[in-house]
mmCIF file of C-alpha atoms in Angstrom:
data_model
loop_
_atom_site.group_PDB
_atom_site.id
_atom_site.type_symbol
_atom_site.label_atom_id
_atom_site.label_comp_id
_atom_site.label_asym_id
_atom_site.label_seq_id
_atom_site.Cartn_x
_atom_site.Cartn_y
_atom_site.Cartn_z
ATOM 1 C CA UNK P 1 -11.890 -12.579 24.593
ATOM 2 C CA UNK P 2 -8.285 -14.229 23.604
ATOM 3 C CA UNK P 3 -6.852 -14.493 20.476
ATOM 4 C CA UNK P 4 -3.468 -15.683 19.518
ATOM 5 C CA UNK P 5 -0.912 -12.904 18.506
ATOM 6 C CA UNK P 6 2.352 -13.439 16.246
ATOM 7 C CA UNK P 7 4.902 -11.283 15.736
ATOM 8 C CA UNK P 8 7.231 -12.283 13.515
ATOM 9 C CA UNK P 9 11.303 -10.156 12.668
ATOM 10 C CA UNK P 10 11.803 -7.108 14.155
ATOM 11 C CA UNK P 11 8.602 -7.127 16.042
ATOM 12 C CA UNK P 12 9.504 -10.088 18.041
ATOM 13 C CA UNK P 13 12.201 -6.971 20.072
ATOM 14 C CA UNK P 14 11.336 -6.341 23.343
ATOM 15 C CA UNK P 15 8.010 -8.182 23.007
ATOM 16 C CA UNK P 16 7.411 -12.028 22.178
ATOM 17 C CA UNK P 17 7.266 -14.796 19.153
ATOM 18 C CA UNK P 18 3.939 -16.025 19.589
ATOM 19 C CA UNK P 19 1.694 -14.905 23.243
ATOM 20 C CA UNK P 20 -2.611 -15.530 23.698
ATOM 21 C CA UNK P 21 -3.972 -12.113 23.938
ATOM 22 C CA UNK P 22 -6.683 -10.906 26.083
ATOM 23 C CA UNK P 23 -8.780 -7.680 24.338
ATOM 24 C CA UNK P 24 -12.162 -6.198 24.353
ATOM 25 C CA UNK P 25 -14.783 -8.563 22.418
ATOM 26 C CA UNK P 26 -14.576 -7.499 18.340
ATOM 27 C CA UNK P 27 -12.255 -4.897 18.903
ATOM 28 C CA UNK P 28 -9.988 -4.194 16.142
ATOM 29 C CA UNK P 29 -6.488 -5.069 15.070
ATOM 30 C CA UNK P 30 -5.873 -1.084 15.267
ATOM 31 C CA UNK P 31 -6.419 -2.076 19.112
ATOM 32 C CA UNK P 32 -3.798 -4.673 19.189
ATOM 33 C CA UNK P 33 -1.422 -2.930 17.537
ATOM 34 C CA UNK P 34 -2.029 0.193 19.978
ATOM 35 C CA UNK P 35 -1.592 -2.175 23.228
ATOM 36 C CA UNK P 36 1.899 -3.729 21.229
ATOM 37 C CA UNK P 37 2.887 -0.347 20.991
ATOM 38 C CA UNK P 38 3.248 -0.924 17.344
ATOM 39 C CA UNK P 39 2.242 1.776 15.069
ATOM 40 C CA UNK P 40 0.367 1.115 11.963
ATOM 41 C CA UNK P 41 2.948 2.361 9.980
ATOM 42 C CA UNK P 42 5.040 0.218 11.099
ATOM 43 C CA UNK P 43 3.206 -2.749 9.679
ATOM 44 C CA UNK P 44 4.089 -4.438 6.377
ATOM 45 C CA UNK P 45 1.294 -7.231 6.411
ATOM 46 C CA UNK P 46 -1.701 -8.565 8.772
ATOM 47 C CA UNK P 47 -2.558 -12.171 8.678
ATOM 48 C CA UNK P 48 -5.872 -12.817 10.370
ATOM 49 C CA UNK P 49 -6.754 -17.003 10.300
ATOM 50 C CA UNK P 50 -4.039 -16.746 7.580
ATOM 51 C CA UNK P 51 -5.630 -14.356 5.576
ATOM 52 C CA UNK P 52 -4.926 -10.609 4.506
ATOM 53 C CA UNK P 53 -6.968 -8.289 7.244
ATOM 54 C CA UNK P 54 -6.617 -4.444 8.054
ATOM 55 C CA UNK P 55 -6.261 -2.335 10.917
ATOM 56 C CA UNK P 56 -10.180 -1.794 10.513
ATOM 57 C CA UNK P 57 -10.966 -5.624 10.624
ATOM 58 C CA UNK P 58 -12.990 -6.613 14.105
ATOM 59 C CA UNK P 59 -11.260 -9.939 15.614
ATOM 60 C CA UNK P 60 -13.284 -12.765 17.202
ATOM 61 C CA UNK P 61 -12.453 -15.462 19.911
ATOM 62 C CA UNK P 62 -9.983 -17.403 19.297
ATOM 63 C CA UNK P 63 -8.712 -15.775 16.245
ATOM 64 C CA UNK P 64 -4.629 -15.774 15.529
ATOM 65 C CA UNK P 65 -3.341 -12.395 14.337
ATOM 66 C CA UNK P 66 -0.215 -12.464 12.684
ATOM 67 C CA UNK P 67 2.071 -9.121 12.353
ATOM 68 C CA UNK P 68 4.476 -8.372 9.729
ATOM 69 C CA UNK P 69 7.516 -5.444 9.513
ATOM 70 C CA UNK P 70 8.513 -4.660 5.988
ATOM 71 C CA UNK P 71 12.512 -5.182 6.337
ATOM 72 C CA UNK P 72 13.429 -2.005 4.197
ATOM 73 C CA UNK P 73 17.667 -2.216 5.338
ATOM 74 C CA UNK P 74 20.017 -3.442 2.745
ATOM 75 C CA UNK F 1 23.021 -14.137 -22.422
ATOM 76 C CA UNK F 2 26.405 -14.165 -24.259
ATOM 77 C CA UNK F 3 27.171 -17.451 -25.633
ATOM 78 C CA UNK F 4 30.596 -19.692 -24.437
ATOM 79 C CA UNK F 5 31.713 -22.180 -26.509
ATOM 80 C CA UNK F 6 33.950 -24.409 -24.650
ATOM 81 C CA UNK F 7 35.507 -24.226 -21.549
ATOM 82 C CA UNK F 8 39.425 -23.649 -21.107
ATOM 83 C CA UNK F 9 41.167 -26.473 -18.960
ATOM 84 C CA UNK F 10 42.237 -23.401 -16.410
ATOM 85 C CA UNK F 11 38.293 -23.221 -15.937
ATOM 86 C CA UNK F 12 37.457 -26.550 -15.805
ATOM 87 C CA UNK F 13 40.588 -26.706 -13.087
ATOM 88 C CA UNK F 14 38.680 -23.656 -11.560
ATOM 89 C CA UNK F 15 35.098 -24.535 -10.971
ATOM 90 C CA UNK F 16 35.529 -28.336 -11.006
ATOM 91 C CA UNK F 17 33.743 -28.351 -7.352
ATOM 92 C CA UNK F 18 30.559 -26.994 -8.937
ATOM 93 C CA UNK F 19 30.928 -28.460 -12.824
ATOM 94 C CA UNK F 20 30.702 -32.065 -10.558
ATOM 95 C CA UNK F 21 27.152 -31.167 -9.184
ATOM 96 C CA UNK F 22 24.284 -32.736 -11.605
ATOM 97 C CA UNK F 23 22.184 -29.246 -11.395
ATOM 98 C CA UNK F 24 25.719 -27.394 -13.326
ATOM 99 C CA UNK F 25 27.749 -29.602 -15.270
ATOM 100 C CA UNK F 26 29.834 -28.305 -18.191
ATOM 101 C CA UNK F 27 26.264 -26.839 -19.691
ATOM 102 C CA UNK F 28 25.352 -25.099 -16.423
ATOM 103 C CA UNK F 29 29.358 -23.659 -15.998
ATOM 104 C CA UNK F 30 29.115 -22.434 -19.722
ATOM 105 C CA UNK F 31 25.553 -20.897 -18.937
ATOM 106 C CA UNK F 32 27.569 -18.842 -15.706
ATOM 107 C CA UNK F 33 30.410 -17.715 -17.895
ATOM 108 C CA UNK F 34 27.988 -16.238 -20.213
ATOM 109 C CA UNK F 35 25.295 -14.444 -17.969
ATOM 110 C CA UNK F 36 25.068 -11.154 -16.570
ATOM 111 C CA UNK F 37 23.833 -10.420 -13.633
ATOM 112 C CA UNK F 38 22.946 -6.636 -12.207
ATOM 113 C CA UNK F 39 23.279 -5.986 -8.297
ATOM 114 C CA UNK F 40 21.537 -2.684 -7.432
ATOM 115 C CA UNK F 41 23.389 -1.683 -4.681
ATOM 116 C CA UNK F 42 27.096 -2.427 -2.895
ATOM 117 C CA UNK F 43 26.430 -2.544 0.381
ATOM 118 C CA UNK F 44 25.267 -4.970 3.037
ATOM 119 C CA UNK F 45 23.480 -7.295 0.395
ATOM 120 C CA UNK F 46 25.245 -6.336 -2.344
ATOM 121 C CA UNK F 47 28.890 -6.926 -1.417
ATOM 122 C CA UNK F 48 27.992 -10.786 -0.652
ATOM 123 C CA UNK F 49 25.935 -11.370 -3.511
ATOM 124 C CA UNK F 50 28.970 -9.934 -5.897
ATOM 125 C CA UNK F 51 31.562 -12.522 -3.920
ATOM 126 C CA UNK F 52 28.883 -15.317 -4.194
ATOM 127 C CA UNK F 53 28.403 -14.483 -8.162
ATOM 128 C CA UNK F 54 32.428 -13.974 -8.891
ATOM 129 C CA UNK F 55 33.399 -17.007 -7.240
ATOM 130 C CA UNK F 56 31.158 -18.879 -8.922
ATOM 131 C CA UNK F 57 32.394 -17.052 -12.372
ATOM 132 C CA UNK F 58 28.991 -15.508 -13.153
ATOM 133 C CA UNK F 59 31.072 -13.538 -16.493
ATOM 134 C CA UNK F 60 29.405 -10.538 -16.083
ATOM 135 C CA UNK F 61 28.606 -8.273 -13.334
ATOM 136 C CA UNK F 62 27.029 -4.993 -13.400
ATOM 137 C CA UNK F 63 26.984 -3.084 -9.829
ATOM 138 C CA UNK F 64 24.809 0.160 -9.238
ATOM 139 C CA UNK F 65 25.788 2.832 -6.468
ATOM 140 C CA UNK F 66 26.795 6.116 -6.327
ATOM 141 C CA UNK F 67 27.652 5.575 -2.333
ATOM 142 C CA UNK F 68 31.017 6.062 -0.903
ATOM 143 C CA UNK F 69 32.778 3.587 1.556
ATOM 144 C CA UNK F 70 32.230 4.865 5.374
ATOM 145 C CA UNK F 71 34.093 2.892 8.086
ATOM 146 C CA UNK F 72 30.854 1.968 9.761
ATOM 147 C CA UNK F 73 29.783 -0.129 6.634
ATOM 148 C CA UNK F 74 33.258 -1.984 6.873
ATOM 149 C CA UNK F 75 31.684 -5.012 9.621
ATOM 150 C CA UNK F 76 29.125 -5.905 7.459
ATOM 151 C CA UNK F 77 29.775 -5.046 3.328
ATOM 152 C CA UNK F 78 32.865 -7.680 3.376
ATOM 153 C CA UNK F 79 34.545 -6.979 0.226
ATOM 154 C CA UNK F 80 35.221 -3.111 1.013
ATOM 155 C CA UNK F 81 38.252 -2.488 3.393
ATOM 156 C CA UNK F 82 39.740 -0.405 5.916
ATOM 157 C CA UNK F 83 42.174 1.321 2.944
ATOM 158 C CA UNK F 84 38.778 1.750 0.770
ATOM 159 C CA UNK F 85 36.871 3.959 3.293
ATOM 160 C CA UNK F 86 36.282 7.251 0.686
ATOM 161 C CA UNK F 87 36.071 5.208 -2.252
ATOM 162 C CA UNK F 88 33.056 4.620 -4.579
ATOM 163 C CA UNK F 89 31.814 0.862 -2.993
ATOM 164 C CA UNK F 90 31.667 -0.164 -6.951
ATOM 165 C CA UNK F 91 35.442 1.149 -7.552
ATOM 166 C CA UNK F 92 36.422 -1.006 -4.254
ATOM 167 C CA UNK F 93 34.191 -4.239 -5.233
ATOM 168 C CA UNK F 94 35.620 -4.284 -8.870
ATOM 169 C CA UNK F 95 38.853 -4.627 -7.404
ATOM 170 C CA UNK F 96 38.216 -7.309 -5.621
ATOM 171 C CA UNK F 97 36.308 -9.221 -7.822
ATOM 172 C CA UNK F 98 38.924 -8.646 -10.288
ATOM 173 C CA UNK F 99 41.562 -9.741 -8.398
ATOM 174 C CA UNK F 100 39.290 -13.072 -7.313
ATOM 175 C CA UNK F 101 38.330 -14.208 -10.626
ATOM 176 C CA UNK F 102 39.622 -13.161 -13.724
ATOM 177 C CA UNK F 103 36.684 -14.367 -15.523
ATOM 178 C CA UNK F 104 34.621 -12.051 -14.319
ATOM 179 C CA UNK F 105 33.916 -8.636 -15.843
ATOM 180 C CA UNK F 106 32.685 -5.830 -13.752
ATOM 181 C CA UNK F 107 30.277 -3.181 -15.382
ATOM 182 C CA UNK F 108 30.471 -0.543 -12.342
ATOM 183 C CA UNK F 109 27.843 2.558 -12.018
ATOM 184 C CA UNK F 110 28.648 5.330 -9.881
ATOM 185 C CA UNK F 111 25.113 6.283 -9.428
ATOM 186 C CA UNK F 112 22.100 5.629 -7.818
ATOM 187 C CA UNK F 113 18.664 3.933 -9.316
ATOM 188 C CA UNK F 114 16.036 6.242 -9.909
ATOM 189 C CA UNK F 115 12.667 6.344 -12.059
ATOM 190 C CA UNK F 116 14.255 7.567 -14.593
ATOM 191 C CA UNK F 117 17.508 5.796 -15.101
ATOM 192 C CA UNK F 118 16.105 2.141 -13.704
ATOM 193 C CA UNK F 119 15.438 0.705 -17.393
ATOM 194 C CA UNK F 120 19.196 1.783 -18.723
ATOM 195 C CA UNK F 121 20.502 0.277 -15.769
ATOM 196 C CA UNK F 122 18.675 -2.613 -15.909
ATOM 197 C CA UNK F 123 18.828 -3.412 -19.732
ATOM 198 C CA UNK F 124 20.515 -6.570 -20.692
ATOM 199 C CA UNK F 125 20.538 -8.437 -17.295
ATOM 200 C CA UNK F 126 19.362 -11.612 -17.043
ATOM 201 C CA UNK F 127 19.135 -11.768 -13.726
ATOM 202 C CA UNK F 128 18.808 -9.313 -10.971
ATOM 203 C CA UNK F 129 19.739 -8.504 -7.485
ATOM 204 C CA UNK F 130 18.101 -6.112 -5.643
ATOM 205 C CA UNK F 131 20.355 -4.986 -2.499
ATOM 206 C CA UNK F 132 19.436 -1.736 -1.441
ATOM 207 C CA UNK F 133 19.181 0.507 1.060
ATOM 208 C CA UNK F 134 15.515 1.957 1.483
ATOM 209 C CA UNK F 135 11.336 0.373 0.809
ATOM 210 C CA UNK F 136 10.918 2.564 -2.048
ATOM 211 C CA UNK F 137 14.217 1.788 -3.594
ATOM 212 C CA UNK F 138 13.198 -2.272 -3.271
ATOM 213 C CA UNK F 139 9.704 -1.339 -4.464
ATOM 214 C CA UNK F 140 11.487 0.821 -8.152
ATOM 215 C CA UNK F 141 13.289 -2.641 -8.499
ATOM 216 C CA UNK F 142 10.324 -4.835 -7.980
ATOM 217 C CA UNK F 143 8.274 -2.479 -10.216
ATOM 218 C CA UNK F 144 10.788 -1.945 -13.313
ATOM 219 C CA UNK F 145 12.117 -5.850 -13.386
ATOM 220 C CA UNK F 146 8.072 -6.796 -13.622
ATOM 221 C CA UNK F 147 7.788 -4.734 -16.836
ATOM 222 C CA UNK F 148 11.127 -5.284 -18.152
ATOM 223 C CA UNK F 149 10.705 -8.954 -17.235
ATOM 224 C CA UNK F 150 13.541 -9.590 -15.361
ATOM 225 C CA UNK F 151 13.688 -12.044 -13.005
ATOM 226 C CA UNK F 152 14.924 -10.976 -9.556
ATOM 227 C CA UNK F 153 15.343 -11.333 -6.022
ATOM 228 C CA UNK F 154 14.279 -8.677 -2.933
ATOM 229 C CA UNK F 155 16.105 -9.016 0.370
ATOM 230 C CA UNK F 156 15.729 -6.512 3.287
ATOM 231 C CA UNK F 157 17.873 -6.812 6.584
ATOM 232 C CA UNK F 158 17.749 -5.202 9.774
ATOM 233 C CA UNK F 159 19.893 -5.832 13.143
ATOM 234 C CA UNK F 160 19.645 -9.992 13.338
ATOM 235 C CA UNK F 161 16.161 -10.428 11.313
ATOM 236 C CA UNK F 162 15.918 -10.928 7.396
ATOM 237 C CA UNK F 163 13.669 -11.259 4.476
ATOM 238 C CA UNK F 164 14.118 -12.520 1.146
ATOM 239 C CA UNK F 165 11.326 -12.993 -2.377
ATOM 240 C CA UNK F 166 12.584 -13.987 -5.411
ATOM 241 C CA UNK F 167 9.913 -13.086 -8.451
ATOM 242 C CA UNK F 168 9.445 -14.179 -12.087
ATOM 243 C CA UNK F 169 7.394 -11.768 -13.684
ATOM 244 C CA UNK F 170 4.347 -13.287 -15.068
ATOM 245 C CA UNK F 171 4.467 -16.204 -13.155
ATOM 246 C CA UNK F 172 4.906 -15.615 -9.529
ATOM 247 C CA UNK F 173 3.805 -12.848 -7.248
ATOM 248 C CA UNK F 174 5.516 -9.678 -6.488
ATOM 249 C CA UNK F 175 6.462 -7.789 -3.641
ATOM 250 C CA UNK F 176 3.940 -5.425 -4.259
ATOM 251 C CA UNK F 177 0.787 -8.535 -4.353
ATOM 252 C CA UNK F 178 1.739 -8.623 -0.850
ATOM 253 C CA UNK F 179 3.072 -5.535 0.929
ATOM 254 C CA UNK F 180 0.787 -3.042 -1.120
ATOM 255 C CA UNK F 181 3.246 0.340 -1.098
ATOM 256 C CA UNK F 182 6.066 1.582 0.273
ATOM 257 C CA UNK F 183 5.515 2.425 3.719
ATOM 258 C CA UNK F 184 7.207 5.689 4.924
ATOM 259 C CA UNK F 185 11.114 5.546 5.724
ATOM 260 C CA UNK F 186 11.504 4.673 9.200
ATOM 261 C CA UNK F 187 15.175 4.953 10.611
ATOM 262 C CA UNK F 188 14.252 2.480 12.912
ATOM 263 C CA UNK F 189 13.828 0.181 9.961
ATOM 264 C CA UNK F 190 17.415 0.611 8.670
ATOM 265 C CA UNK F 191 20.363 -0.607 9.005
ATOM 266 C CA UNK F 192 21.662 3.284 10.288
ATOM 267 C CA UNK F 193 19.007 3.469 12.542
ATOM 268 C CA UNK F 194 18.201 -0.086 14.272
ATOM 269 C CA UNK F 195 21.487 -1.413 14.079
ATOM 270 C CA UNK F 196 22.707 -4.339 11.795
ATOM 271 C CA UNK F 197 24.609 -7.648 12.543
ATOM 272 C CA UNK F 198 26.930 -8.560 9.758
ATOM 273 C CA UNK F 199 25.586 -12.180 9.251
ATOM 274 C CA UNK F 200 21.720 -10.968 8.297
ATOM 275 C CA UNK F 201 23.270 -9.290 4.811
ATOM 276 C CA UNK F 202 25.672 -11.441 4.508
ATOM 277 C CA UNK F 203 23.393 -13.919 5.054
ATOM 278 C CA UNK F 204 20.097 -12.673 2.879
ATOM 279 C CA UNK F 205 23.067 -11.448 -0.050
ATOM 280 C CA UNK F 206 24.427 -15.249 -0.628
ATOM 281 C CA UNK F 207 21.090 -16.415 -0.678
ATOM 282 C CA UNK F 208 20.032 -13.753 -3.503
ATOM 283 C CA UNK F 209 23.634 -14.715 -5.250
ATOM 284 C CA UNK F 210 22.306 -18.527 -5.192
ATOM 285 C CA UNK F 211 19.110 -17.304 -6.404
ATOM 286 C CA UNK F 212 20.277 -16.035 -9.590
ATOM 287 C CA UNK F 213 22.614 -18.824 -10.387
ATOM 288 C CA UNK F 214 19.378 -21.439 -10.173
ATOM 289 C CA UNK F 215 17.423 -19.096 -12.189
ATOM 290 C CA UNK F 216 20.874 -19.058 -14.899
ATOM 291 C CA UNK F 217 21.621 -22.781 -14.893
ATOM 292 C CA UNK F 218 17.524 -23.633 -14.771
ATOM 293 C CA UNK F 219 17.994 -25.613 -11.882
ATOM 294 C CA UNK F 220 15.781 -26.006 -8.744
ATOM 295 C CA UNK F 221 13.133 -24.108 -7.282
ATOM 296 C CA UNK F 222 13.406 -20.297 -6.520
ATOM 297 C CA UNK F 223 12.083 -18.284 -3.611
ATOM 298 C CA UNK F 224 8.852 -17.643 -5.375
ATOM 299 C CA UNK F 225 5.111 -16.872 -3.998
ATOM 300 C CA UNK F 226 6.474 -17.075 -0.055
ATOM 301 C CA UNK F 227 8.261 -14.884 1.584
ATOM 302 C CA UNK F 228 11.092 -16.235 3.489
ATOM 303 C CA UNK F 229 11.582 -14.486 6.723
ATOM 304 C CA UNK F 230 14.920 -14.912 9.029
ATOM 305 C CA UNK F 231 15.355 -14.141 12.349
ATOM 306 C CA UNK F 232 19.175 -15.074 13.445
ATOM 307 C CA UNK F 233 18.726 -14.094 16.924
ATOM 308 C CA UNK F 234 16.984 -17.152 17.928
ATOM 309 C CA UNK F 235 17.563 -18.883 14.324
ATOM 310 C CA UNK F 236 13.498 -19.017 13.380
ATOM 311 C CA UNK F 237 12.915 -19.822 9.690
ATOM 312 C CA UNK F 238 9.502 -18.395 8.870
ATOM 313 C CA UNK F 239 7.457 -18.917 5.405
ATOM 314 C CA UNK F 240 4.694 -16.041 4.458
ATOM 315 C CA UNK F 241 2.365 -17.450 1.454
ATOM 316 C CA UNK F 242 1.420 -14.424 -0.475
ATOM 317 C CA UNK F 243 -1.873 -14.566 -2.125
ATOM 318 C CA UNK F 244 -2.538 -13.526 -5.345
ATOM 319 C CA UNK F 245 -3.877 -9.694 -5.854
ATOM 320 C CA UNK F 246 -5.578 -9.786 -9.309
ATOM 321 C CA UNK F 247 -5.466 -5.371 -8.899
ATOM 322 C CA UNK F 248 -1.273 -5.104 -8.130
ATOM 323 C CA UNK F 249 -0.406 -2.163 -9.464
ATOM 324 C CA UNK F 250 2.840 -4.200 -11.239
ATOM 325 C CA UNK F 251 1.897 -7.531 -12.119
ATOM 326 C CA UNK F 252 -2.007 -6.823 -13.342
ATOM 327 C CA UNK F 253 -0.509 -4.429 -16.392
ATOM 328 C CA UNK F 254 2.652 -5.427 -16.712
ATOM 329 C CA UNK F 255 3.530 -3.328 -20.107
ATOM 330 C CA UNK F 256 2.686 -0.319 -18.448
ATOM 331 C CA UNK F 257 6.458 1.173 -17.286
ATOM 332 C CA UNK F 258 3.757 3.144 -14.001
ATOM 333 C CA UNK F 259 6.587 3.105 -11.921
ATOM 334 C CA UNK F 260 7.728 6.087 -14.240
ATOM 335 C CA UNK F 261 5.600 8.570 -12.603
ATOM 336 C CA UNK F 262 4.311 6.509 -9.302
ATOM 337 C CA UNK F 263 4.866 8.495 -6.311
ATOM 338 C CA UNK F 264 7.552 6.530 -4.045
ATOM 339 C CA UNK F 265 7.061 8.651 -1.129
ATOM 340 C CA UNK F 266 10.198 11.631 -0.694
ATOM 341 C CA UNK F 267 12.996 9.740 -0.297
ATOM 342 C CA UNK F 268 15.193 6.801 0.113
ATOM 343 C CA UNK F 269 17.400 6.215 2.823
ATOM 344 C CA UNK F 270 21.348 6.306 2.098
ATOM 345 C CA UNK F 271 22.765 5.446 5.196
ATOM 346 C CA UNK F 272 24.651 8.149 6.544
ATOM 347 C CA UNK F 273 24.573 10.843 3.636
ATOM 348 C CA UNK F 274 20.517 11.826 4.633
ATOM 349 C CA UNK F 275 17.907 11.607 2.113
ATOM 350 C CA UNK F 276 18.433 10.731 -2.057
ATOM 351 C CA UNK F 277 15.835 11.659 -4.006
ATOM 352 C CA UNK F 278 14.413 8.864 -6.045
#
């Protein structure tokens, strides 16, 4: 299936802004993040449709995931 | 916040660029002279947001950190120089700002924030800036200002990309409603580690300065319930909405001071001198 992935600060390094996604029918964001080679530390917020999801949640078609870095520099 | 009777004509010669906008006026100046504002940290963020407040003649300005000057700080923290490398960063920001603005008194600490010194160093603020180094250190801010009730402002910055939440406790959600915890210290989420470009702090730290002077003067809207995210590589403005999380752990009981005995994970990062306990 495709869903729409954004990855938003630091994430956006070596990877994209915004890029349709092609993974496994209701596999989970843990998935995405795995293929992004993000870890799940790594992650400040997921934004699923806009709203809060976790690394557990099962995407569907169409979907747009949104990934967030907590900025922790000062 | 201290009250100022009139202004001197040397002051209204001084700030007459900002006493002619309708948001400051003679009221709003008078309001500036009087406040103090507390900068937690005097680095990256915090050397900006100090030169943004002094200029400006915010009267009083307390600045927390027990960090020394390193020459690798020197292309980003703008008010420490070359001849400062060894010094406390408060010792070399007072200077400046005391050379800048007479106005302007500097309350320096030569320590660092920690549970159990966070409410001292916080007390009488009326405004604060959080500018440090480290998640957990941003999340002891975000925690005591809620219960104090403080208003504040969070900033984080890493190599070109940015992030900024101002909060008023009571009324507008928290770092916590929507990043949870701490996550654990990454060095490849610090300034040390990733890399830094001097315009993201300096950047974040003048926005955080003009943060507190709105929230002083009453004027405007602050940075409140979205999350403004900044990436200066490719100059993308982003806007998070953060929904409301009845259960956060500071803005659900607000009176209770938990961030006394939460667990913030084993350390914060201080760049280059390895790990501070909180």
């Amino acid at each position: 299936m495709n869903i729409t992935v954004k990855l938003f600060a630091s994430f956006r390094t070596g990877r994209f802004g915004e890029k349709n996604f092609d993974c496994p029918e209701a596999c989970r964001i843990s998935y995405v993040l795995q293929e992004l080679g993000i870890s799940e530390s790594e992650v400040g917020v997921l934004l699923v449709n806009g709203r809060h999801g976790d690394v557990d949640y099962s995407l569907a078609p169409d979907d747009t995931l949104s990934i967030f870095p907590l900025i922790g520099g000062g | 916040m201290r009250r100022i009777e009139a202004l001197t004509e040397t002051q209204i010669d001084r700030y007459s660029r900002q006493i002619l906008l309708a948001q400051v006026g003679g009221t709003g100046m008078k309001k500036l002279l009087g406040a103090r504002v507390t900068i937690v940290g005097a680095g990256g963020l915090g050397c900006p947001a100090a030169q943004v407040l002094a200029s400006a003649g915010v009267g009083t300005i307390r600045i927390i950190d027990g960090d020394r000057v390193e020459l690798s700080n020197l292309p980003r923290q703008f008010l420490h120089h070359t001849k400062d490398v060894g010094r406390f960063k408060v010792d070399s920001i007072k200077e400046k700002i005391e050379a800048m603005n007479p106005d302007v008194t500097v309350e320096e600490v030569r320590m660092f924030a920690n549970q159990a010194n966070i409410d001292d160093l916080l007390a009488g603020s009326d405004y604060v800036i959080e500018a440090c180094d480290g998640q957990a250190a941003k999340f002891l801010v975000n925690d005591a200002c809620i219960h104090l009730g403080i208003s504040f402002t969070i900033a984080g910055v890493v190599q070109f990309y940015g992030q900024i939440l101002s909060v008023v406790p009571g009324r507008t959600r928290c770092l916590r409603c929507l990043f949870r915890e701490p996550a654990p210290e990454d060095p490849q989420n610090s300034c040390s580690g990733a890399g830094v470009m001097g315009a993201a702090p300096g950047m974040a730290g003048m926005i955080q300065a003009n943060e507190a002077i709105k929230s002083i003067i009453g004027a405007g809207a602050l940075q409140t319930d979205k999350l403004l995210i900044f990436n200066l590589i490719d100059c993308s403005f982003d806007f998070l909405d953060i929904a409301a999380l009845p259960k956060c752990a500071a803005c659900a009981q607000p009176q209770e001071p938990f961030y006394k005995t939460f667990d913030y994970g084993a350390c914060v990062t201080v760049c280059h001198l390895g790990p501070h306990k909180l």
